Coordinates of C-alpha atoms in Angstrom, one line a residue:
M36 CA 0.0 0.0 0.0
R37 CA 1.1 3.6 -0.7
F38 CA 0.3 6.4 1.6
R39 CA 1.9 9.3 -0.3
T40 CA 1.8 10.6 -3.8
E41 CA 5.5 10.8 -4.4
I42 CA 6.5 13.0 -7.3
E43 CA 8.9 11.3 -9.8
I44 CA 11.7 13.7 -10.5
S45 CA 13.5 13.0 -13.8
K46 CA 16.9 14.2 -14.8
S47 CA 16.7 17.6 -16.6
N48 CA 18.7 18.2 -19.7
L49 CA 19.8 21.4 -18.0
Q50 CA 22.6 20.4 -15.6
I51 CA 24.2 22.7 -13.0
S52 CA 27.9 22.3 -12.1
H53 CA 30.2 24.1 -9.7
S54 CA 31.8 25.9 -12.6
D55 CA 28.4 27.6 -13.3
K56 CA 27.4 31.1 -12.0
L57 CA 23.9 31.1 -10.7
V58 CA 21.5 34.0 -10.0
L59 CA 18.3 33.3 -8.0
L60 CA 15.5 35.9 -7.7
G61 CA 12.0 35.8 -6.4
S62 CA 10.1 35.1 -3.2
C63 CA 11.7 34.4 0.2
F64 CA 11.8 30.7 -0.7
T65 CA 14.5 31.7 -3.2
D66 CA 16.8 32.4 -0.2
E67 CA 16.3 29.0 1.2
I68 CA 17.5 27.3 -2.0
G69 CA 20.2 29.9 -2.6
S70 CA 21.6 29.4 0.9
R71 CA 21.8 25.7 0.4
L72 CA 23.5 26.1 -3.0
E73 CA 26.1 28.4 -1.3
A74 CA 26.6 25.9 1.5
D75 CA 27.2 23.2 -1.1
G76 CA 30.0 25.2 -2.8
F77 CA 28.1 26.8 -5.7
N78 CA 28.6 30.4 -6.9
A79 CA 25.1 31.6 -6.3
L80 CA 23.8 35.2 -5.8
H81 CA 20.3 35.2 -4.4
N82 CA 17.9 38.1 -3.9
P83 CA 20.4 40.9 -3.5
F84 CA 17.4 43.4 -3.4
G85 CA 15.4 41.2 -1.0
P86 CA 12.4 39.1 -1.9
L87 CA 10.3 39.9 -5.0
Y88 CA 7.0 38.1 -5.2
N89 CA 5.1 39.1 -8.3
P90 CA 6.1 38.7 -12.0
L91 CA 5.9 42.4 -12.8
S92 CA 8.4 43.3 -10.0
L93 CA 10.7 40.4 -11.0
A94 CA 10.6 41.5 -14.7
K95 CA 11.4 45.2 -13.9
C96 CA 14.3 44.2 -11.7
I97 CA 15.9 41.9 -14.3
K98 CA 15.3 44.3 -17.2
R99 CA 17.0 47.1 -15.3
A100 CA 19.9 44.9 -14.3
V101 CA 20.5 43.5 -17.8
T102 CA 20.3 47.1 -19.3
R103 CA 22.1 48.6 -16.3
Q104 CA 19.5 51.3 -16.0
H105 CA 20.3 53.3 -12.8
Y106 CA 17.6 54.9 -10.7
T107 CA 17.3 58.7 -10.5
A108 CA 16.0 60.9 -7.8
E109 CA 12.7 61.4 -9.7
E110 CA 11.9 57.7 -9.3
L111 CA 12.0 57.9 -5.5
Y112 CA 8.8 58.4 -3.5
D113 CA 8.3 60.7 -0.5
G114 CA 7.2 58.7 2.5
P115 CA 7.6 57.9 6.2
R116 CA 11.4 57.7 6.2
G117 CA 12.0 60.4 3.6
F118 CA 13.0 58.9 0.2
H119 CA 11.9 55.5 -0.8
C120 CA 12.6 53.1 -3.7
L121 CA 9.4 51.1 -3.7
D122 CA 10.7 48.5 -6.1
Y123 CA 12.7 46.7 -3.4
A124 CA 13.0 46.1 0.3
S125 CA 12.4 48.8 2.9
R126 CA 16.2 49.2 3.5
Y127 CA 16.2 51.2 0.2
S128 CA 14.9 54.3 1.9
G129 CA 16.3 57.1 4.0
S130 CA 16.4 60.8 4.7
D131 CA 19.0 61.5 2.1
A132 CA 18.1 60.9 -1.6
E133 CA 21.7 60.6 -2.8
S134 CA 22.5 57.9 -0.2
V135 CA 19.4 55.9 -1.2
L136 CA 20.4 56.1 -4.8
Q137 CA 23.9 55.0 -4.1
L138 CA 22.6 52.0 -2.2
V139 CA 20.1 50.9 -4.8
N140 CA 22.3 51.5 -7.8
G141 CA 25.2 49.8 -6.1
T142 CA 23.1 46.7 -5.6
L143 CA 21.9 47.0 -9.2
D144 CA 25.5 47.0 -10.4
I145 CA 26.2 43.8 -8.4
L146 CA 23.1 42.1 -10.0
S147 CA 24.0 43.4 -13.4
D148 CA 27.5 41.9 -13.2
A149 CA 26.1 38.6 -11.9
I150 CA 23.4 38.2 -14.5
G151 CA 25.9 39.2 -17.3
G152 CA 28.0 36.2 -16.4
A153 CA 25.3 33.8 -15.3
S154 CA 25.0 30.3 -16.7
T155 CA 21.6 29.7 -15.1
V156 CA 18.9 32.0 -13.6
I157 CA 16.4 30.5 -11.2
L158 CA 13.1 32.4 -10.7
T159 CA 10.6 31.7 -7.9
L160 CA 7.2 33.1 -8.5
G161 CA 5.4 33.9 -5.2
S162 CA 2.1 35.7 -5.9
A163 CA 0.0 37.0 -8.8
W164 CA -1.3 39.8 -6.5
I165 CA 0.2 43.2 -6.9
F166 CA 0.1 46.6 -5.2
S167 CA 0.1 49.5 -7.6
H168 CA 1.0 53.0 -6.3
N169 CA -2.0 55.2 -6.9
S170 CA -0.2 58.4 -8.1
S171 CA 2.1 56.6 -10.6
G172 CA 0.1 53.5 -11.4
Q173 CA 3.4 51.5 -11.1
A174 CA 3.4 48.1 -9.4
V175 CA 5.7 48.1 -6.4
G176 CA 7.8 45.3 -4.9
N177 CA 7.5 46.5 -1.3
C178 CA 5.0 48.9 0.3
H179 CA 7.6 50.3 2.8
K180 CA 4.8 50.8 5.4
F181 CA 3.1 53.5 3.4
A182 CA -0.6 54.0 4.2
P183 CA -2.8 51.3 2.6
A184 CA -4.7 54.1 0.9
C185 CA -1.6 54.8 -1.3
F186 CA -2.0 51.6 -3.2
N187 CA -4.5 49.6 -5.3
R188 CA -4.4 45.9 -4.8
R189 CA -5.4 43.6 -7.7
L190 CA -4.8 40.2 -9.2
L191 CA -2.7 39.9 -12.4
S192 CA -4.1 38.1 -15.3
V193 CA -2.3 35.1 -16.8
E194 CA -1.7 37.2 -19.9
E195 CA 0.0 40.0 -17.8
C196 CA 2.2 37.4 -16.1
V197 CA 3.2 35.8 -19.4
T198 CA 3.9 39.2 -21.1
A199 CA 6.1 40.4 -18.3
L200 CA 8.2 37.3 -18.0
D201 CA 8.3 36.8 -21.8
D202 CA 10.2 40.0 -22.2
I203 CA 12.9 39.2 -19.7
L204 CA 13.3 35.6 -20.9
T205 CA 14.1 37.0 -24.4
L206 CA 16.6 39.3 -22.8
L207 CA 18.3 36.5 -20.8
Q208 CA 18.6 34.4 -24.0
K209 CA 20.2 37.3 -25.8
I210 CA 22.9 37.8 -23.2
G211 CA 23.9 34.1 -23.3
V212 CA 22.2 32.6 -20.2
K213 CA 22.0 28.8 -21.0
G214 CA 18.8 28.2 -19.1
V215 CA 16.1 29.5 -16.7
I216 CA 14.6 27.3 -14.0
L217 CA 11.1 28.5 -13.2
T218 CA 9.3 27.4 -10.0
I219 CA 6.3 28.4 -7.9
S220 CA 6.9 29.1 -4.3
P221 CA 5.4 26.5 -1.9
I222 CA 4.8 29.2 0.7
R223 CA 1.1 29.8 1.4
H224 CA 0.1 33.5 1.3
L225 CA -2.7 33.2 3.9
A226 CA -3.1 37.0 4.0
D227 CA -4.8 36.6 0.6
G228 CA -7.2 34.0 2.1
L229 CA -7.2 30.3 1.1
N230 CA -9.2 31.0 -2.0
G231 CA -7.1 34.0 -3.0
N232 CA -3.9 32.1 -2.5
T233 CA -5.2 29.2 -4.7
I234 CA -6.3 31.6 -7.5
S235 CA -2.9 33.4 -7.3
K236 CA -0.9 30.2 -7.5
S237 CA -3.1 28.8 -10.3
T238 CA -2.5 32.0 -12.3
L239 CA 1.3 31.6 -11.9
H240 CA 1.0 27.9 -12.9
L241 CA -0.8 28.7 -16.1
A242 CA 1.7 31.4 -17.0
A243 CA 4.6 29.0 -16.3
M244 CA 3.0 26.4 -18.5
Q245 CA 2.7 28.8 -21.4
L246 CA 6.3 30.1 -21.1
G247 CA 7.6 26.5 -20.8
K248 CA 5.9 25.7 -24.1
K249 CA 7.2 28.8 -25.9
Y250 CA 10.8 28.5 -24.5
D251 CA 11.2 24.8 -24.8
N252 CA 14.8 23.7 -23.8
F253 CA 15.4 27.1 -22.3
V254 CA 12.8 27.4 -19.6
H255 CA 12.8 24.4 -17.2
Y256 CA 10.0 24.0 -14.7
F257 CA 10.8 22.6 -11.2
P258 CA 7.8 21.5 -9.1
S259 CA 8.6 23.0 -5.6
Y260 CA 4.9 23.8 -5.0
E261 CA 3.7 20.4 -6.1
I262 CA 6.3 18.6 -3.9
M263 CA 5.1 20.6 -0.9
I264 CA 1.3 20.4 -1.6
D265 CA 1.0 16.9 -3.1
D266 CA 4.0 14.9 -2.0
L267 CA 4.5 16.0 1.6
R268 CA 0.9 17.0 2.1
D269 CA 0.9 17.1 5.9
Y270 CA 1.0 20.0 8.4
R271 CA 4.0 18.4 10.2
F272 CA 6.0 19.6 7.2
Y273 CA 5.1 23.3 7.8
A274 CA 6.8 25.7 10.2
S275 CA 4.8 26.9 13.2
D276 CA 3.2 29.7 11.2
M277 CA 1.5 27.1 9.0
K278 CA 2.7 29.1 5.9
H279 CA 6.4 28.3 5.4
P280 CA 7.8 24.9 4.8
S281 CA 9.7 23.4 7.7
Q282 CA 13.5 22.8 7.5
V283 CA 12.8 19.1 6.8
A284 CA 10.5 20.0 3.9
I285 CA 13.1 22.5 2.5
D286 CA 15.8 19.9 2.7
Y287 CA 13.5 17.4 0.8
I288 CA 12.7 19.9 -1.9
Y289 CA 16.4 20.8 -2.3
E290 CA 17.3 17.1 -2.5
N291 CA 14.8 16.7 -5.4
F292 CA 16.3 19.8 -7.0
G293 CA 19.7 18.1 -7.0
I294 CA 18.2 14.9 -8.5
A295 CA 16.9 17.0 -11.4
Y296 CA 19.8 19.4 -12.0
F297 CA 23.0 17.8 -10.6
S298 CA 25.0 15.1 -12.4
S299 CA 26.5 12.2 -10.3
H300 CA 29.8 13.9 -10.4
T301 CA 28.3 17.2 -9.1
L302 CA 26.4 15.3 -6.4
A303 CA 29.7 13.8 -5.2
Q304 CA 31.2 17.3 -5.1
V305 CA 28.1 18.6 -3.2
A306 CA 28.6 16.0 -0.5
E307 CA 32.2 17.0 0.0
A308 CA 31.5 20.7 0.0
H309 CA 28.7 20.3 2.5
K310 CA 31.0 18.3 4.8
S311 CA 33.4 21.3 4.7
F312 CA 30.6 23.7 5.3
L313 CA 29.4 21.8 8.4
A314 CA 32.9 21.6 9.7
E315 CA 33.3 25.4 9.4
Q316 CA 30.0 26.0 11.2
H317 CA 31.0 23.7 14.1
R318 CA 31.8 25.5 17.3
Q319 CA 33.5 23.4 20.0
I320 CA 31.9 23.5 23.4
L321 CA 34.5 24.2 26.1

């Protein structure tokens, strides 16, 4: 008898080795996978601007990085802490506009350099819900604790998600990235309500399916969401907030990621690199 619906992970034709440069962007689940890749000896830059959840914010970030389009003072918003770049995390704000611009453009340069030399880009889509700033109409990546009345919240259509990501996938192909791994975050956005979360994730799944068909052999879908929801399928695999995967669940998802994208040689190197990482983390108790 079988009591679980185990997902069969097949070996992808996109293989990642320790000689590759990786860039990971997207929801906070991106940092979980990125941290594990770093611990296993990979050259991986993950979420230098902080988490980005929706496809529009991801697309804007990547487009600006690829084209190295620096921010100007006119793009900052007046708010609770002075000047704010609402595209990214709240740390990109402050009383001095020039300091904010130096910080955000410095991070943009780091991402530009990384994407320019990246072999593989991994994108984790978190939500199809967006917040648009009322005065500009622009979708924001982070609300920076502005008053809720400053924003309009709405659900992106499948077509909007596809169009936004289509543009950046074309850009990434042009600059020589060999492949993009697309995945849906397994984190439940309970603030959207259970129905709202399901609709959001379904929108992202439909967009990912269309992009996978159009960019065959360039876009590779990894089922993080399905592993969590259908394979593990038990609250014991969630953290205490009932939204985020537990450490055991993250380890299991990452293990399956390795099955898909690491060769047997790379898996052996991963084992050795992880031993070294654990040894470095060990602190002797006196």
